[in-house]
Coordinates of N, CA and C in Angstrom, one line a residue:
M18 N -35.7 94.2 87.9 CA -35.0 95.5 88.1 C -33.6 95.1 88.8
V19 N -32.6 95.8 88.3 CA -31.3 95.6 88.9 C -30.7 97.0 89.3
Y20 N -30.2 97.1 90.5 CA -29.5 98.4 90.9 C -28.3 98.0 91.7
A21 N -27.1 98.4 91.2 CA -25.9 98.0 91.9 C -24.9 99.2 92.0
R22 N -24.3 99.4 93.1 CA -23.4 100.5 93.3 C -22.1 99.9 93.8
G23 N -21.0 100.5 93.3 CA -19.7 100.1 93.7 C -18.9 101.3 94.3
F24 N -18.2 101.0 95.4 CA -17.4 102.1 96.1 C -16.0 101.6 96.2
D25 N -15.0 102.5 96.4 CA -13.6 102.2 96.6 C -13.1 101.3 95.5
L26 N -13.5 101.7 94.2 CA -13.0 100.9 93.1 C -11.6 101.3 92.7
Y27 N -11.0 100.4 91.9 CA -9.6 100.5 91.6 C -9.3 101.8 90.7
V28 N -8.3 102.6 91.1 CA -8.0 103.8 90.4 C -6.4 103.9 90.4
I29 N -5.9 104.3 89.2 CA -4.5 104.6 89.1 C -4.4 106.1 89.0
R30 N -3.5 106.7 89.8 CA -3.3 108.2 89.7 C -1.8 108.5 89.7
N31 N -1.4 109.7 89.2 CA -0.1 110.1 89.2 C 0.2 110.9 90.5
A32 N 1.1 110.3 91.3 CA 1.4 110.9 92.6 C 2.6 111.9 92.5
N33 N 3.1 112.1 91.3 CA 4.3 113.0 91.2 C 3.9 114.4 90.8
L34 N 2.7 114.9 91.3 CA 2.3 116.2 91.0 C 2.0 116.9 92.3
D35 N 2.4 118.2 92.4 CA 2.0 119.0 93.6 C 0.6 119.4 93.5
P36 N -0.3 119.3 94.5 CA -1.7 119.6 94.4 C -2.0 121.1 94.2
I37 N -1.0 122.0 94.5 CA -1.2 123.4 94.4 C -0.6 123.9 93.1
T38 N 0.6 123.6 92.8 CA 1.3 124.1 91.6 C 1.1 123.2 90.4
F39 N 0.8 121.9 90.6 CA 0.7 120.9 89.6 C 2.0 120.7 88.9
Q40 N 3.1 121.1 89.5 CA 4.5 120.8 89.0 C 4.9 119.4 89.6
R41 N 6.0 118.9 88.9 CA 6.5 117.6 89.4 C 7.1 117.7 90.7
V42 N 6.8 116.8 91.6 CA 7.4 116.7 92.9 C 8.8 116.3 92.8
N43 N 9.0 115.3 92.0 CA 10.4 114.8 91.7 C 10.6 115.0 90.2
P44 N 11.4 116.0 89.9 CA 11.6 116.3 88.4 C 12.3 115.2 87.6
N45 N 12.9 114.2 88.3 CA 13.6 113.1 87.6 C 12.6 112.1 87.0
Y46 N 11.3 112.2 87.4 CA 10.3 111.3 86.9 C 9.1 112.1 86.3
S47 N 8.7 111.7 85.1 CA 7.6 112.3 84.5 C 6.3 112.0 85.2
S48 N 6.2 110.8 85.8 CA 5.0 110.5 86.6 C 5.4 109.3 87.5
V49 N 4.6 109.2 88.6 CA 4.8 108.1 89.5 C 3.4 107.5 89.8
S50 N 3.1 106.4 89.3 CA 1.8 105.8 89.3 C 1.6 105.1 90.7
T51 N 0.5 105.4 91.3 CA 0.1 104.8 92.5 C -1.3 104.1 92.3
F52 N -1.6 103.2 93.1 CA -2.8 102.4 92.9 C -3.7 102.5 94.2
G53 N -4.9 103.1 94.0 CA -5.8 103.3 95.1 C -7.2 102.8 94.9
N54 N -8.1 103.3 95.7 CA -9.5 102.8 95.7 C -10.5 104.0 95.7
G55 N -10.3 105.0 94.9 CA -11.2 106.1 94.9 C -12.3 106.1 93.9
G56 N -12.5 105.0 93.2 CA -13.5 104.9 92.1 C -14.9 104.6 92.7
R57 N -15.9 104.9 91.8 CA -17.3 104.5 92.2 C -18.0 104.2 90.9
N58 N -19.1 103.5 91.1 CA -19.8 102.9 89.9 C -21.3 102.8 90.3
A59 N -22.2 103.0 89.3 CA -23.6 102.8 89.5 C -24.2 102.2 88.2
Y60 N -24.8 101.0 88.4 CA -25.5 100.3 87.3 C -26.9 100.1 87.6
K61 N -27.8 100.5 86.6 CA -29.2 100.4 86.7 C -29.7 99.7 85.5
A62 N -30.6 98.7 85.7 CA -31.1 97.9 84.5 C -32.5 97.4 84.7
L63 N -33.2 97.3 83.7 CA -34.5 96.7 83.6 C -34.3 95.5 82.7
Q64 N -34.5 94.3 83.2 CA -34.3 93.0 82.5 C -35.6 92.3 82.3
V65 N -35.9 91.9 81.1 CA -37.1 91.2 80.8 C -36.8 89.9 80.0
Q66 N -37.3 88.8 80.4 CA -37.1 87.5 79.7 C -38.4 86.8 79.5
V67 N -38.5 86.2 78.2 CA -39.7 85.4 77.9 C -39.2 84.1 77.3
N68 N -39.8 83.0 77.9 CA -39.4 81.7 77.4 C -40.7 81.0 76.9
V69 N -40.6 80.5 75.7 CA -41.8 79.8 75.0 C -41.3 78.4 74.7
I70 N -41.8 77.4 75.4 CA -41.4 76.0 75.2 C -42.7 75.2 75.1
P71 N -43.3 75.2 73.9 CA -44.6 74.4 73.8 C -44.4 72.9 73.9
N72 N -43.2 72.4 73.5 CA -42.9 71.0 73.6 C -41.4 70.8 73.5
A73 N -41.0 69.5 73.6 CA -39.6 69.2 73.6 C -38.9 69.5 72.3
Q74 N -39.7 69.7 71.2 CA -39.1 69.9 69.9 C -39.0 71.4 69.5
H75 N -39.6 72.3 70.3 CA -39.6 73.7 69.9 C -39.3 74.5 71.1
L76 N -38.4 75.5 70.9 CA -38.0 76.4 72.0 C -37.7 77.8 71.4
L77 N -38.1 78.8 72.2 CA -37.9 80.2 71.9 C -37.6 81.0 73.2
K78 N -36.5 81.7 73.2 CA -36.2 82.5 74.4 C -35.9 83.9 73.9
V79 N -36.4 84.9 74.6 CA -36.2 86.3 74.3 C -35.8 87.0 75.5
A80 N -34.7 87.8 75.5 CA -34.2 88.5 76.6 C -33.8 89.9 76.2
Y81 N -34.3 90.9 77.0 CA -34.0 92.3 76.7 C -33.5 93.0 78.0
T82 N -32.5 93.9 77.8 CA -32.0 94.6 78.9 C -31.9 96.1 78.6
L83 N -32.5 97.0 79.4 CA -32.4 98.4 79.2 C -31.5 98.9 80.4
A84 N -30.3 99.4 80.2 CA -29.4 99.7 81.3 C -28.6 101.0 81.1
T85 N -28.1 101.5 82.2 CA -27.1 102.5 82.2 C -26.0 102.1 83.2
N86 N -24.8 102.5 82.9 CA -23.6 102.1 83.7 C -22.7 103.3 83.7
H87 N -22.5 103.9 84.9 CA -21.7 105.1 85.0 C -20.6 104.9 86.1
S88 N -19.5 105.5 85.9 CA -18.4 105.5 86.9 C -17.5 106.7 86.7
N89 N -16.5 106.8 87.6 CA -15.5 107.9 87.5 C -14.1 107.3 87.3
T90 N -14.1 106.0 86.8 CA -12.8 105.4 86.6 C -12.9 104.4 85.5
S91 N -11.8 104.3 84.7 CA -11.7 103.2 83.7 C -10.5 102.4 83.9
S92 N -9.9 102.5 85.1 CA -8.6 101.8 85.4 C -8.7 100.3 85.3
T93 N -7.7 99.7 84.8 CA -7.5 98.3 84.8 C -6.3 98.0 85.6
L94 N -5.7 96.8 85.5 CA -4.5 96.5 86.3 C -3.3 97.3 85.8
S95 N -3.4 97.8 84.6 CA -2.2 98.4 84.0 C -2.5 99.7 83.2
T96 N -3.7 100.0 83.0 CA -4.1 101.2 82.1 C -5.2 102.0 82.8
G97 N -5.4 103.2 82.3 CA -6.6 104.0 82.7 C -6.2 104.9 83.9
V98 N -5.1 105.7 83.7 CA -4.7 106.7 84.8 C -5.7 107.8 84.8
A99 N -6.1 108.2 86.1 CA -7.0 109.3 86.3 C -6.5 110.6 85.6
T100 N -7.5 111.3 84.9 CA -7.1 112.5 84.2 C -6.6 113.5 85.2
N101 N -7.3 113.7 86.3 CA -6.9 114.7 87.3 C -6.7 113.9 88.6
P102 N -5.5 113.7 89.1 CA -5.3 112.9 90.3 C -5.8 113.5 91.6
F103 N -6.3 114.7 91.5 CA -6.9 115.4 92.7 C -8.4 115.6 92.6
D104 N -9.0 115.2 91.4 CA -10.4 115.4 91.2 C -10.9 114.3 90.2
Y105 N -11.3 113.2 90.8 CA -11.8 112.0 90.0 C -13.1 112.3 89.2
S106 N -13.8 113.4 89.6 CA -15.1 113.7 88.9 C -14.8 114.1 87.5
E107 N -13.6 114.5 87.1 CA -13.3 114.8 85.7 C -13.5 113.6 84.8
D108 N -13.4 112.4 85.4 CA -13.6 111.2 84.6 C -15.0 110.5 84.8
A109 N -15.9 111.3 85.4 CA -17.2 110.8 85.5 C -18.0 110.7 84.2
G110 N -18.6 109.6 83.9 CA -19.3 109.4 82.7 C -19.7 107.9 82.5
P111 N -20.3 107.6 81.3 CA -20.6 106.2 81.0 C -19.3 105.3 81.1
T112 N -19.5 104.1 81.5 CA -18.4 103.2 81.5 C -18.1 102.7 80.1
D113 N -16.9 102.1 79.9 CA -16.5 101.7 78.6 C -17.4 100.7 78.0
N114 N -18.1 99.9 78.9 CA -19.0 98.9 78.4 C -20.5 99.2 78.7
D115 N -20.8 100.5 78.7 CA -22.2 101.0 78.9 C -23.0 100.7 77.6
V116 N -23.9 99.8 77.7 CA -24.8 99.5 76.6 C -26.2 99.8 77.0
R117 N -26.9 100.7 76.3 CA -28.2 101.1 76.6 C -29.3 100.0 76.4
H118 N -29.2 99.4 75.2 CA -30.2 98.3 74.8 C -29.4 97.1 74.4
N119 N -29.9 96.0 74.9 CA -29.3 94.7 74.6 C -30.5 93.7 74.4
L120 N -30.5 93.1 73.2 CA -31.6 92.2 72.9 C -31.0 90.9 72.3
T121 N -31.5 89.7 72.9 CA -31.0 88.4 72.5 C -32.2 87.5 72.3
M122 N -32.2 86.8 71.2 CA -33.2 85.8 70.9 C -32.5 84.5 70.5
N123 N -32.9 83.4 71.0 CA -32.4 82.1 70.6 C -33.6 81.1 70.6
G124 N -33.5 80.2 69.6 CA -34.5 79.2 69.5 C -34.0 78.0 68.8
S125 N -34.8 76.9 68.8 CA -34.5 75.7 68.1 C -35.8 75.0 67.8
T126 N -35.8 74.2 66.7 CA -36.9 73.4 66.3 C -36.4 72.2 65.6
T127 N -37.3 71.2 65.5 CA -36.9 69.9 64.8 C -37.8 69.8 63.6
L128 N -37.2 69.7 62.4 CA -37.8 69.5 61.2 C -38.1 68.1 60.9
P129 N -38.8 67.8 59.8 CA -39.0 66.4 59.4 C -37.6 65.7 59.1
L130 N -37.6 64.4 59.3 CA -36.4 63.6 59.1 C -35.4 63.8 60.3
G131 N -35.8 64.4 61.3 CA -35.0 64.6 62.5 C -33.9 65.7 62.4
V132 N -34.1 66.6 61.4 CA -33.1 67.7 61.2 C -33.4 68.8 62.2
Q133 N -32.4 69.2 63.0 CA -32.6 70.2 64.0 C -32.0 71.5 63.5
V134 N -32.8 72.6 63.7 CA -32.3 74.0 63.4 C -32.4 74.8 64.6
S135 N -31.3 75.5 64.9 CA -31.2 76.4 66.0 C -30.5 77.7 65.6
G136 N -30.8 78.8 66.3 CA -30.2 80.0 65.9 C -30.1 81.0 67.1
I137 N -29.3 82.0 67.0 CA -29.2 83.1 68.0 C -29.1 84.4 67.2
F138 N -30.0 85.3 67.7 CA -30.0 86.7 67.2 C -29.6 87.6 68.3
S139 N -28.6 88.5 68.1 CA -28.2 89.4 69.2 C -28.0 90.8 68.6
Y140 N -28.4 91.7 69.4 CA -28.3 93.1 69.1 C -28.0 93.9 70.3
R141 N -27.1 94.9 70.1 CA -26.8 95.8 71.2 C -26.6 97.2 70.6
S142 N -27.0 98.2 71.4 CA -26.8 99.6 71.0 C -25.3 99.9 71.1
A143 N -25.0 101.1 70.6 CA -23.6 101.5 70.5 C -22.8 101.7 71.8
L144 N -21.6 101.3 71.8 CA -20.7 101.5 72.9 C -20.1 102.9 72.9
P145 N -19.7 103.5 74.0 CA -19.2 104.9 74.0 C -17.7 104.9 73.8
Y146 N -17.3 106.1 73.4 CA -15.9 106.4 73.4 C -15.7 107.9 73.7
S147 N -14.4 108.3 74.0 CA -14.1 109.6 74.5 C -13.5 110.4 73.4
T148 N -13.7 111.7 73.4 CA -12.9 112.7 72.6 C -11.7 113.1 73.3
V149 N -10.6 113.3 72.6 CA -9.4 113.8 73.2 C -8.8 114.9 72.3
T150 N -7.9 115.7 72.8 CA -7.2 116.7 72.0 C -5.9 117.1 72.7
D151 N -4.9 117.6 71.9 CA -3.6 118.0 72.4 C -3.7 119.5 72.8
A152 N -4.8 120.1 72.7 CA -4.9 121.5 73.0 C -4.7 121.7 74.5
P153 N -4.2 122.9 75.0 CA -4.0 123.1 76.4 C -5.4 123.2 77.1
R154 N -5.4 122.9 78.4 CA -6.6 123.0 79.1 C -7.0 124.5 79.4
P155 N -8.3 124.9 79.4 CA -8.6 126.2 79.7 C -8.2 126.7 81.1
D156 N -8.1 125.8 82.1 CA -7.6 126.1 83.4 C -6.1 126.2 83.6
G157 N -5.4 125.9 82.5 CA -3.9 126.0 82.5 C -3.2 124.9 83.2
K158 N -3.9 123.9 83.7 CA -3.3 122.8 84.4 C -2.6 121.9 83.4
P159 N -1.4 121.4 83.8 CA -0.6 120.5 82.8 C -1.2 119.1 82.8
L160 N -2.4 119.0 82.5 CA -3.1 117.6 82.5 C -3.7 117.4 81.1
S161 N -4.1 116.2 80.9 CA -4.8 115.9 79.6 C -6.1 116.6 79.6
F162 N -6.4 117.0 78.3 CA -7.7 117.8 78.1 C -8.6 117.0 77.3
R163 N -9.8 116.8 77.9 CA -10.9 116.2 77.2 C -12.0 117.2 77.0
P164 N -12.3 117.6 75.8 CA -13.2 118.7 75.5 C -14.7 118.5 76.0
E165 N -15.0 117.3 76.3 CA -16.3 116.9 76.8 C -16.2 115.8 77.8
S166 N -17.3 115.5 78.5 CA -17.2 114.4 79.5 C -16.7 113.1 78.9
R167 N -16.2 112.2 79.8 CA -15.7 110.9 79.3 C -16.8 110.1 78.7
N168 N -16.4 109.5 77.6 CA -17.4 108.6 76.8 C -18.7 109.3 76.4
A169 N -18.5 110.5 76.0 CA -19.7 111.3 75.6 C -20.2 110.9 74.1
Q170 N -19.2 110.3 73.4 CA -19.6 109.9 72.0 C -20.0 108.5 72.0
R171 N -20.7 108.1 70.9 CA -21.2 106.8 70.7 C -20.8 106.3 69.3
G172 N -20.4 105.0 69.2 CA -20.0 104.4 68.0 C -21.2 103.9 67.2
D173 N -21.2 102.6 66.8 CA -22.3 102.1 66.0 C -22.9 100.8 66.8
R174 N -24.1 100.5 66.5 CA -24.7 99.3 67.1 C -24.1 98.0 66.5
A175 N -24.3 96.9 67.2 CA -23.7 95.6 66.7 C -24.9 94.7 66.6
L176 N -24.9 93.9 65.5 CA -25.9 92.9 65.2 C -25.3 91.6 64.7
S177 N -25.9 90.5 65.1 CA -25.3 89.2 64.6 C -26.4 88.2 64.6
V178 N -26.4 87.3 63.6 CA -27.3 86.2 63.5 C -26.5 84.9 63.2
D179 N -26.6 84.0 64.1 CA -25.9 82.7 63.9 C -26.9 81.6 63.8
L180 N -26.6 80.6 62.9 CA -27.5 79.5 62.6 C -26.7 78.2 62.7
R181 N -27.5 77.1 63.1 CA -26.9 75.8 63.1 C -27.9 74.8 62.6
L182 N -27.5 73.9 61.7 CA -28.3 72.9 61.1 C -27.6 71.6 61.4
S183 N -28.3 70.6 62.0 CA -27.7 69.4 62.4 C -28.6 68.2 62.2
K184 N -28.0 67.0 62.0 CA -28.8 65.8 61.9 C -28.1 64.7 62.7
I185 N -28.9 64.1 63.6 CA -28.4 63.0 64.4 C -28.9 61.7 63.9
V186 N -27.9 60.8 63.8 CA -28.2 59.4 63.4 C -27.9 58.5 64.6
T187 N -28.9 57.8 65.1 CA -28.7 56.9 66.3 C -28.5 55.5 65.9
F188 N -27.5 54.9 66.3 CA -27.2 53.5 66.0 C -27.6 52.5 67.2
S189 N -27.5 53.0 68.4 CA -27.9 52.2 69.5 C -28.1 53.2 70.7
A190 N -28.4 52.7 71.9 CA -28.7 53.5 73.0 C -27.5 54.4 73.4
R191 N -26.3 53.9 73.0 CA -25.1 54.6 73.4 C -24.2 55.1 72.2
R192 N -24.7 54.8 71.0 CA -23.9 55.2 69.9 C -24.7 56.0 68.9
S193 N -24.1 57.1 68.5 CA -24.8 58.0 67.5 C -23.8 58.8 66.8
A194 N -24.2 59.4 65.7 CA -23.3 60.3 64.9 C -24.1 61.6 64.6
T195 N -23.4 62.7 64.6 CA -24.0 64.0 64.3 C -23.2 64.7 63.3
A196 N -23.9 65.2 62.2 CA -23.3 66.0 61.2 C -24.0 67.4 61.3
F197 N -23.2 68.4 61.2 CA -23.8 69.8 61.4 C -23.0 70.8 60.5
I198 N -23.7 71.9 60.2 CA -23.2 73.0 59.6 C -23.5 74.3 60.4
E199 N -22.6 75.1 60.7 CA -22.8 76.3 61.5 C -22.4 77.6 60.7
V200 N -23.2 78.6 60.7 CA -22.9 79.8 60.0 C -23.0 81.0 61.1
F201 N -21.9 81.7 61.2 CA -21.8 82.8 62.1 C -21.9 84.1 61.4
N202 N -22.6 85.1 61.9 CA -22.9 86.4 61.3 C -23.5 86.1 59.9
V203 N -24.6 85.5 59.8 CA -25.3 85.1 58.6 C -25.5 86.3 57.7
T204 N -25.8 87.4 58.2 CA -26.1 88.6 57.4 C -24.9 89.4 57.0
N205 N -23.7 88.9 57.4 CA -22.4 89.5 57.1 C -22.4 91.0 57.5
E206 N -22.9 91.2 58.7 CA -22.8 92.6 59.2 C -21.4 93.0 59.6
V207 N -21.1 94.3 59.3 CA -19.9 94.9 59.8 C -20.1 95.5 61.1
N208 N -19.6 94.9 62.2 CA -19.7 95.4 63.5 C -18.4 96.1 64.0
Y209 N -18.5 97.4 63.9 CA -17.2 98.2 64.2 C -16.9 98.2 65.7
G210 N -15.6 98.4 66.0 CA -15.2 98.4 67.4 C -14.7 99.7 67.9
D211 N -13.4 99.9 68.0 CA -12.8 101.1 68.5 C -13.0 102.3 67.5
Y212 N -13.0 103.5 68.0 CA -13.1 104.7 67.2 C -12.1 105.7 67.5
I213 N -11.8 106.5 66.5 CA -10.8 107.6 66.6 C -11.5 108.8 67.3
G214 N -10.9 109.1 68.5 CA -11.6 110.2 69.3 C -10.8 111.5 69.3
T215 N -9.7 111.6 68.6 CA -8.9 112.8 68.5 C -9.6 113.8 67.6
V216 N -10.1 114.9 68.2 CA -10.9 115.9 67.5 C -10.2 116.6 66.4
T217 N -8.9 116.7 66.4 CA -8.1 117.4 65.4 C -7.8 116.4 64.2
S218 N -8.1 115.2 64.4 CA -7.8 114.2 63.3 C -8.8 114.3 62.2
T219 N -8.4 114.2 60.9 CA -9.3 114.1 59.8 C -10.2 112.9 59.8
L220 N -9.8 111.9 60.6 CA -10.5 110.6 60.7 C -11.3 110.6 62.0
F221 N -11.5 111.7 62.6 CA -12.3 111.7 63.9 C -13.7 111.0 63.7
G222 N -14.0 110.2 64.6 CA -15.3 109.5 64.6 C -15.3 108.2 63.7
Q223 N -14.2 107.9 63.1 CA -14.1 106.8 62.2 C -13.7 105.5 63.0
P224 N -14.2 104.4 62.6 CA -13.8 103.1 63.3 C -12.4 102.7 62.9
T225 N -11.8 102.0 63.8 CA -10.5 101.4 63.6 C -10.4 99.9 63.6
T226 N -11.5 99.3 64.2 CA -11.5 97.8 64.2 C -12.9 97.4 63.9
S227 N -13.1 96.1 63.6 CA -14.4 95.5 63.3 C -14.4 94.1 63.7
G228 N -15.5 93.5 63.9 CA -15.7 92.1 64.3 C -15.6 91.2 63.1
P229 N -15.5 89.9 63.2 CA -15.4 89.0 62.1 C -16.6 89.0 61.2
M230 N -16.4 88.8 59.9 CA -17.5 88.7 59.0 C -18.0 87.3 59.0
R231 N -18.9 87.0 58.0 CA -19.5 85.7 57.9 C -18.5 84.6 57.9
R232 N -18.8 83.5 58.7 CA -18.0 82.4 58.8 C -18.8 81.1 58.8
T233 N -18.4 80.1 58.1 CA -19.1 78.8 58.0 C -18.2 77.7 58.4
Q234 N -18.7 76.8 59.2 CA -17.9 75.6 59.5 C -18.8 74.3 59.5
L235 N -18.2 73.2 59.0 CA -18.8 71.9 59.0 C -18.2 71.0 60.1
G236 N -19.0 70.2 60.6 CA -18.5 69.3 61.7 C -19.2 67.9 61.6
F237 N -18.5 67.0 62.2 CA -19.0 65.6 62.4 C -18.6 65.1 63.7
R238 N -19.5 64.5 64.4 CA -19.2 64.0 65.8 C -19.7 62.6 66.0
L239 N -18.9 61.8 66.6 CA -19.3 60.4 67.0 C -19.4 60.3 68.5
D240 N -20.5 59.8 69.0 CA -20.7 59.6 70.4 C -20.9 58.0 70.7
F241 N -20.1 57.6 71.6 CA -20.1 56.1 71.9 C -19.7 55.9 73.3

């Protein structure tokens, strides 16, 4: 079990707004960014790992994590300004990297003639993203309007299988040669990344990026 809380986390806020009228304090500037520590975070996780090592030639490891990760800020060193500089709770929700399920399996074995086979299987559930709109806020404040809580939407899950086949030829105690072939994303899965969150867009909910497709590489190594 893992439970971690963070306080006084990094937050960027617009200091050029009057807290009563929400008008610009200095009309010469659209915003004045200040950097503070009003953020908070809570991470809870159940982690399970199983290792099966019957002998030196066979190995299997399985790791699973069930987790939640929530915060009221997504600020980095240069992005992620608070929606409401006077109420950080408007940005409360899942973090950008909140993954509910994460499963990883890796193993290796030695076949006849000294051929080694190893692989990694990884799966994670969908990452969140936020909905946005240009519509005015119901409360009339001149701030960005998010029609639902931050990161209320979910994209798609990600899955990947990588395999490696290698053969080692030993010449002496200090000299050997290894030939190998590696295949990444064996199943050629399309793992989408960012999504369009503008509710008025005809492409709302559609992905805009994706991870690399299947790749294969050959290699040869000399050790001496």
